[in-house]
Amino acid sequence: GENVEQHPSTLSVQEGDSAVIKCTYSDSASNYFPWYKQELGKRPQLIIDIRSNVGEKKDQRIAVTLNKTAKHFSLHITETQPEDSAVYFCAASISGLTGGGNKLTFGTGTQLKVEL
Amino acid sequence: AAGVIQSPRHLIKEKRETATLKCYPIPRHDTVYWYQQGPGQDPQFLISFYEKMQSDKGSIPDRFSAQQFSDYHSELNMSSLELGDSALYFCARSLGDWGTRSKDKNIQYFGAGTRLSVL
């Protein structure tokens, strides 16, 4: 089955700096890669996703890049703010399956702390 | 508005007791997924349902069972509870084959979760 590795496990940056979180996946059939932000005790919230037919996607201060050949994808957050502090999870899935078989395999998470 | 309603939000049980967690996807015609998240861990896929049929199965113990009902709500039944079952249990929905655009089909939206504590 799919295995997703995520680094670093903790990341501390100064407000206004950029943060980069990297993930690798093992199953070449995976073609959908969402990123979730989770605050303590709360639900994971989708912040951005990318599909394998796209190399990069950007949404305001957040961007995701995908290298299919190397099987890795990254989350980039620019101009970080204290409210960006949370745990970020990458995930991988095989999309397009009929009958609902699109389970997510998550990375182990990155605790991002944005310091004033 | 679309979403996922989970109940109860908190549940405290003793070892060897049973628990039932409920999930209501809104709108109804959705694929439903159950995930377990232990303290400091990533969510782990348990089981999913599409059109009231089990569509995939992950690391779900034999002590757990689940189903999706005719009104599309889902229940996760847990028996012979163990201390290690203490976790956040999330239900997530996606549009599955009901998505209007193919790129919408796989987006999973999570409910607020049920925090199960086994004492």
mmCIF file of C-alpha atoms in Angstrom:
data_model
loop_
_atom_site.group_PDB
_atom_site.id
_atom_site.type_symbol
_atom_site.label_atom_id
_atom_site.label_comp_id
_atom_site.label_asym_id
_atom_site.label_seq_id
_atom_site.Cartn_x
_atom_site.Cartn_y
_atom_site.Cartn_z
ATOM 1 C CA GLY A 1 0.000 0.000 0.000
ATOM 2 C CA GLU A 2 0.866 3.665 -0.091
ATOM 3 C CA ASN A 3 3.445 5.087 2.312
ATOM 4 C CA VAL A 4 3.850 8.835 2.793
ATOM 5 C CA GLU A 5 6.833 10.346 4.557
ATOM 6 C CA GLN A 6 6.847 13.943 5.747
ATOM 7 C CA HIS A 7 9.657 16.244 6.908
ATOM 8 C CA PRO A 8 10.376 18.052 9.095
ATOM 9 C CA SER A 9 8.345 16.946 12.082
ATOM 10 C CA THR A 10 8.682 20.384 13.669
ATOM 11 C CA LEU A 11 9.409 23.725 12.054
ATOM 12 C CA SER A 12 9.888 27.051 13.780
ATOM 13 C CA VAL A 13 10.063 30.271 11.740
ATOM 14 C CA GLN A 14 9.953 33.959 12.410
ATOM 15 C CA GLU A 15 6.856 35.876 11.390
ATOM 16 C CA GLY A 16 7.164 36.968 7.784
ATOM 17 C CA ASP A 17 9.580 34.193 6.836
ATOM 18 C CA SER A 18 8.737 31.321 4.506
ATOM 19 C CA ALA A 19 8.066 27.745 5.556
ATOM 20 C CA VAL A 20 8.570 24.633 3.437
ATOM 21 C CA ILE A 21 7.279 21.155 4.243
ATOM 22 C CA LYS A 22 8.231 18.171 2.106
ATOM 23 C CA CYS A 23 6.574 14.825 1.487
ATOM 24 C CA THR A 24 7.424 11.731 -0.503
ATOM 25 C CA TYR A 25 5.084 8.950 -1.548
ATOM 26 C CA SER A 26 5.676 5.394 -2.654
ATOM 27 C CA ASP A 27 2.761 4.373 -4.880
ATOM 28 C CA SER A 28 3.188 5.664 -8.426
ATOM 29 C CA ALA A 29 -0.573 5.210 -8.937
ATOM 30 C CA SER A 30 -1.300 8.033 -6.468
ATOM 31 C CA ASN A 31 -2.466 11.100 -8.346
ATOM 32 C CA TYR A 32 -4.154 13.369 -5.819
ATOM 33 C CA PHE A 33 -2.217 15.175 -3.087
ATOM 34 C CA PRO A 34 -4.076 17.349 -0.563
ATOM 35 C CA TRP A 35 -2.635 19.307 2.324
ATOM 36 C CA TYR A 36 -4.536 19.695 5.578
ATOM 37 C CA LYS A 37 -4.072 22.110 8.453
ATOM 38 C CA GLN A 38 -5.093 20.912 11.885
ATOM 39 C CA GLU A 39 -5.259 22.973 15.021
ATOM 40 C CA LEU A 40 -5.124 21.223 18.370
ATOM 41 C CA GLY A 41 -8.230 19.107 18.932
ATOM 42 C CA LYS A 42 -9.875 20.347 15.746
ATOM 43 C CA ARG A 43 -10.714 18.764 12.429
ATOM 44 C CA PRO A 44 -8.211 18.622 9.558
ATOM 45 C CA GLN A 45 -9.024 21.420 7.123
ATOM 46 C CA LEU A 46 -8.095 21.275 3.464
ATOM 47 C CA ILE A 47 -5.880 24.214 2.535
ATOM 48 C CA ILE A 48 -4.718 23.268 -0.933
ATOM 49 C CA ASP A 49 -4.487 20.236 -3.197
ATOM 50 C CA ILE A 50 -2.769 19.254 -6.402
ATOM 51 C CA ARG A 51 -3.329 16.604 -8.998
ATOM 52 C CA SER A 52 -0.660 14.729 -10.888
ATOM 53 C CA ASN A 53 -1.352 16.485 -14.170
ATOM 54 C CA VAL A 54 -0.163 19.760 -12.619
ATOM 55 C CA GLY A 55 3.325 20.641 -11.399
ATOM 56 C CA GLU A 56 2.489 23.633 -9.261
ATOM 57 C CA LYS A 57 -0.515 25.338 -7.757
ATOM 58 C CA LYS A 58 -0.744 28.574 -5.827
ATOM 59 C CA ASP A 59 -3.405 30.145 -3.642
ATOM 60 C CA GLN A 60 -2.373 33.499 -2.172
ATOM 61 C CA ARG A 61 0.423 32.773 0.353
ATOM 62 C CA ILE A 62 0.264 29.010 -0.114
ATOM 63 C CA ALA A 63 1.753 27.003 -2.958
ATOM 64 C CA VAL A 64 2.276 23.333 -3.613
ATOM 65 C CA THR A 65 4.709 21.733 -6.034
ATOM 66 C CA LEU A 66 4.710 18.176 -7.312
ATOM 67 C CA ASN A 67 7.503 16.147 -8.880
ATOM 68 C CA LYS A 68 5.930 12.959 -10.183
ATOM 69 C CA THR A 69 9.197 11.454 -11.332
ATOM 70 C CA ALA A 70 10.769 11.783 -7.913
ATOM 71 C CA LYS A 71 7.466 11.113 -6.143
ATOM 72 C CA HIS A 72 7.659 14.099 -3.898
ATOM 73 C CA PHE A 73 5.566 17.168 -3.247
ATOM 74 C CA SER A 74 6.050 20.224 -1.105
ATOM 75 C CA LEU A 75 4.025 22.901 0.642
ATOM 76 C CA HIS A 76 5.324 26.448 0.628
ATOM 77 C CA ILE A 77 3.916 29.132 2.892
ATOM 78 C CA THR A 78 5.183 32.672 2.372
ATOM 79 C CA GLU A 79 4.908 35.671 4.692
ATOM 80 C CA THR A 80 4.026 33.447 7.610
ATOM 81 C CA GLN A 81 1.750 34.769 10.324
ATOM 82 C CA PRO A 82 1.158 33.560 13.906
ATOM 83 C CA GLU A 83 -2.215 32.163 12.855
ATOM 84 C CA ASP A 84 -0.394 29.802 10.497
ATOM 85 C CA SER A 85 0.831 27.925 13.584
ATOM 86 C CA ALA A 86 -0.707 24.436 13.469
ATOM 87 C CA VAL A 87 0.041 20.873 12.420
ATOM 88 C CA TYR A 88 0.175 20.377 8.671
ATOM 89 C CA PHE A 89 -0.452 16.997 7.081
ATOM 90 C CA CYS A 90 0.256 15.970 3.534
ATOM 91 C CA ALA A 91 -1.704 13.087 2.064
ATOM 92 C CA ALA A 92 -1.853 10.955 -1.060
ATOM 93 C CA SER A 93 -4.729 9.235 -2.769
ATOM 94 C CA ILE A 94 -5.674 7.542 -6.014
ATOM 95 C CA SER A 95 -8.441 9.678 -7.457
ATOM 96 C CA GLY A 96 -10.883 8.737 -10.141
ATOM 97 C CA LEU A 97 -11.820 5.404 -8.653
ATOM 98 C CA THR A 98 -15.525 4.702 -8.880
ATOM 99 C CA GLY A 99 -17.334 3.447 -5.862
ATOM 100 C CA GLY A 100 -15.617 5.665 -3.315
ATOM 101 C CA GLY A 101 -12.266 3.963 -2.985
ATOM 102 C CA ASN A 102 -10.245 7.165 -2.626
ATOM 103 C CA LYS A 103 -8.888 6.791 0.888
ATOM 104 C CA LEU A 104 -6.247 9.235 2.069
ATOM 105 C CA THR A 105 -2.861 8.081 3.320
ATOM 106 C CA PHE A 106 -1.407 10.814 5.512
ATOM 107 C CA GLY A 107 2.129 11.840 6.299
ATOM 108 C CA THR A 108 3.170 12.015 9.934
ATOM 109 C CA GLY A 109 2.576 15.750 10.225
ATOM 110 C CA THR A 110 4.656 18.885 10.724
ATOM 111 C CA GLN A 111 4.177 21.114 13.758
ATOM 112 C CA LEU A 112 4.677 24.640 12.436
ATOM 113 C CA LYS A 113 5.301 27.398 14.932
ATOM 114 C CA VAL A 114 5.420 30.983 13.752
ATOM 115 C CA GLU A 115 7.143 33.184 16.298
ATOM 116 C CA LEU A 116 6.672 36.908 16.673
ATOM 117 C CA ALA B 1 -24.479 24.055 3.375
ATOM 118 C CA ALA B 2 -22.376 20.987 2.813
ATOM 119 C CA GLY B 3 -20.621 19.415 5.795
ATOM 120 C CA VAL B 4 -20.374 16.496 8.147
ATOM 121 C CA ILE B 5 -22.124 16.185 11.473
ATOM 122 C CA GLN B 6 -20.663 13.799 14.003
ATOM 123 C CA SER B 7 -22.116 12.698 17.299
ATOM 124 C CA PRO B 8 -21.373 12.541 20.077
ATOM 125 C CA ARG B 9 -18.527 15.043 20.289
ATOM 126 C CA HIS B 10 -17.107 13.425 23.398
ATOM 127 C CA LEU B 11 -17.524 9.926 24.753
ATOM 128 C CA ILE B 12 -16.103 8.338 27.869
ATOM 129 C CA LYS B 13 -16.207 4.578 28.223
ATOM 130 C CA GLU B 14 -14.745 1.893 30.424
ATOM 131 C CA LYS B 15 -12.608 -0.953 29.132
ATOM 132 C CA ARG B 16 -14.588 -3.778 27.544
ATOM 133 C CA GLU B 17 -17.611 -1.529 26.963
ATOM 134 C CA THR B 18 -19.106 -0.762 23.552
ATOM 135 C CA ALA B 19 -19.419 2.559 21.748
ATOM 136 C CA THR B 20 -21.320 3.792 18.710
ATOM 137 C CA LEU B 21 -20.184 6.821 16.757
ATOM 138 C CA LYS B 22 -22.467 8.475 14.219
ATOM 139 C CA CYS B 23 -21.797 10.462 11.071
ATOM 140 C CA TYR B 24 -24.250 12.464 8.981
ATOM 141 C CA PRO B 25 -22.899 13.699 5.633
ATOM 142 C CA ILE B 26 -24.608 16.745 4.169
ATOM 143 C CA PRO B 27 -25.759 16.457 1.448
ATOM 144 C CA ARG B 28 -26.652 12.830 1.727
ATOM 145 C CA HIS B 29 -25.270 11.391 -1.484
ATOM 146 C CA ASP B 30 -21.680 11.152 -0.523
ATOM 147 C CA THR B 31 -18.906 8.709 0.049
ATOM 148 C CA VAL B 32 -18.141 8.410 3.760
ATOM 149 C CA TYR B 33 -14.765 7.646 5.287
ATOM 150 C CA TRP B 34 -13.819 6.902 8.895
ATOM 151 C CA TYR B 35 -10.392 7.807 10.268
ATOM 152 C CA GLN B 36 -8.805 7.244 13.685
ATOM 153 C CA GLN B 37 -6.283 9.740 15.022
ATOM 154 C CA GLY B 38 -4.334 8.824 18.135
ATOM 155 C CA PRO B 39 -2.606 11.501 20.244
ATOM 156 C CA GLY B 40 0.184 13.113 18.239
ATOM 157 C CA GLN B 41 -0.490 10.811 15.296
ATOM 158 C CA ASP B 42 -1.720 11.252 11.758
ATOM 159 C CA PRO B 43 -5.250 10.139 10.829
ATOM 160 C CA GLN B 44 -5.398 6.462 9.913
ATOM 161 C CA PHE B 45 -7.998 5.226 7.461
ATOM 162 C CA LEU B 46 -10.425 2.674 8.913
ATOM 163 C CA ILE B 47 -13.216 2.060 6.429
ATOM 164 C CA SER B 48 -15.298 3.753 3.728
ATOM 165 C CA PHE B 49 -18.761 3.445 2.233
ATOM 166 C CA TYR B 50 -20.272 4.350 -1.095
ATOM 167 C CA GLU B 51 -23.967 3.977 -1.787
ATOM 168 C CA LYS B 52 -24.429 2.065 1.474
ATOM 169 C CA MET B 53 -21.857 -0.547 0.519
ATOM 170 C CA GLN B 54 -18.404 -0.920 2.023
ATOM 171 C CA SER B 55 -15.988 0.382 -0.574
ATOM 172 C CA ASP B 56 -12.616 0.008 1.133
ATOM 173 C CA LYS B 57 -11.165 -1.253 4.371
ATOM 174 C CA GLY B 58 -8.036 -0.169 6.181
ATOM 175 C CA SER B 59 -6.535 -0.867 9.562
ATOM 176 C CA ILE B 60 -9.830 -1.474 11.311
ATOM 177 C CA PRO B 61 -9.766 -3.989 14.188
ATOM 178 C CA ASP B 62 -12.140 -6.942 14.063
ATOM 179 C CA ARG B 63 -13.774 -5.497 17.206
ATOM 180 C CA PHE B 64 -14.999 -2.585 15.118
ATOM 181 C CA SER B 65 -17.751 -2.666 12.536
ATOM 182 C CA ALA B 66 -19.453 -0.004 10.498
ATOM 183 C CA GLN B 67 -22.279 0.488 8.101
ATOM 184 C CA GLN B 68 -24.019 3.126 6.033
ATOM 185 C CA PHE B 69 -27.793 3.309 6.277
ATOM 186 C CA SER B 70 -30.544 4.053 3.763
ATOM 187 C CA ASP B 71 -30.483 7.757 4.722
ATOM 188 C CA TYR B 72 -26.696 7.725 4.066
ATOM 189 C CA HIS B 73 -25.677 8.303 7.641
ATOM 190 C CA SER B 74 -22.970 5.995 8.920
ATOM 191 C CA GLU B 75 -22.226 4.413 12.273
ATOM 192 C CA LEU B 76 -18.983 3.026 13.649
ATOM 193 C CA ASN B 77 -19.553 0.371 16.281
ATOM 194 C CA MET B 78 -16.738 -0.472 18.647
ATOM 195 C CA SER B 79 -16.852 -3.383 21.066
ATOM 196 C CA SER B 80 -14.574 -4.707 23.808
ATOM 197 C CA LEU B 81 -12.992 -1.285 24.071
ATOM 198 C CA GLU B 82 -9.317 -1.105 24.975
ATOM 199 C CA LEU B 83 -7.261 1.748 26.394
ATOM 200 C CA GLY B 84 -5.529 2.035 23.038
ATOM 201 C CA ASP B 85 -8.828 2.857 21.340
ATOM 202 C CA SER B 86 -8.729 6.300 22.966
ATOM 203 C CA ALA B 87 -8.460 8.667 20.021
ATOM 204 C CA LEU B 88 -10.189 11.219 17.859
ATOM 205 C CA TYR B 89 -12.468 9.559 15.343
ATOM 206 C CA PHE B 90 -13.204 11.567 12.221
ATOM 207 C CA CYS B 91 -15.785 11.000 9.583
ATOM 208 C CA ALA B 92 -15.089 12.574 6.214
ATOM 209 C CA ARG B 93 -17.197 12.931 3.103
ATOM 210 C CA SER B 94 -16.425 13.331 -0.544
ATOM 211 C CA LEU B 95 -18.691 13.732 -3.495
ATOM 212 C CA GLY B 96 -17.565 10.455 -4.997
ATOM 213 C CA ASP B 97 -19.389 9.894 -8.244
ATOM 214 C CA TRP B 98 -21.866 12.628 -7.389
ATOM 215 C CA GLY B 99 -19.368 15.411 -7.997
ATOM 216 C CA THR B 100 -20.332 17.844 -10.700
ATOM 217 C CA ARG B 101 -16.744 18.213 -11.753
ATOM 218 C CA SER B 102 -14.238 15.397 -11.758
ATOM 219 C CA LYS B 103 -11.781 17.417 -9.723
ATOM 220 C CA ASP B 104 -14.348 17.787 -6.932
ATOM 221 C CA LYS B 105 -14.908 14.077 -6.515
ATOM 222 C CA ASN B 106 -11.990 13.348 -4.247
ATOM 223 C CA ILE B 107 -11.928 16.356 -1.966
ATOM 224 C CA GLN B 108 -12.586 15.064 1.536
ATOM 225 C CA TYR B 109 -14.217 17.273 4.139
ATOM 226 C CA PHE B 110 -13.892 16.244 7.751
ATOM 227 C CA GLY B 111 -16.406 16.400 10.552
ATOM 228 C CA ALA B 112 -15.511 17.882 13.923
ATOM 229 C CA GLY B 113 -14.714 14.426 15.244
ATOM 230 C CA THR B 114 -15.654 12.346 18.258
ATOM 231 C CA ARG B 115 -13.150 12.227 21.087
ATOM 232 C CA LEU B 116 -13.311 8.781 22.647
ATOM 233 C CA SER B 117 -11.679 8.249 26.005
ATOM 234 C CA VAL B 118 -11.434 4.702 27.318
ATOM 235 C CA LEU B 119 -10.707 4.517 31.042
#
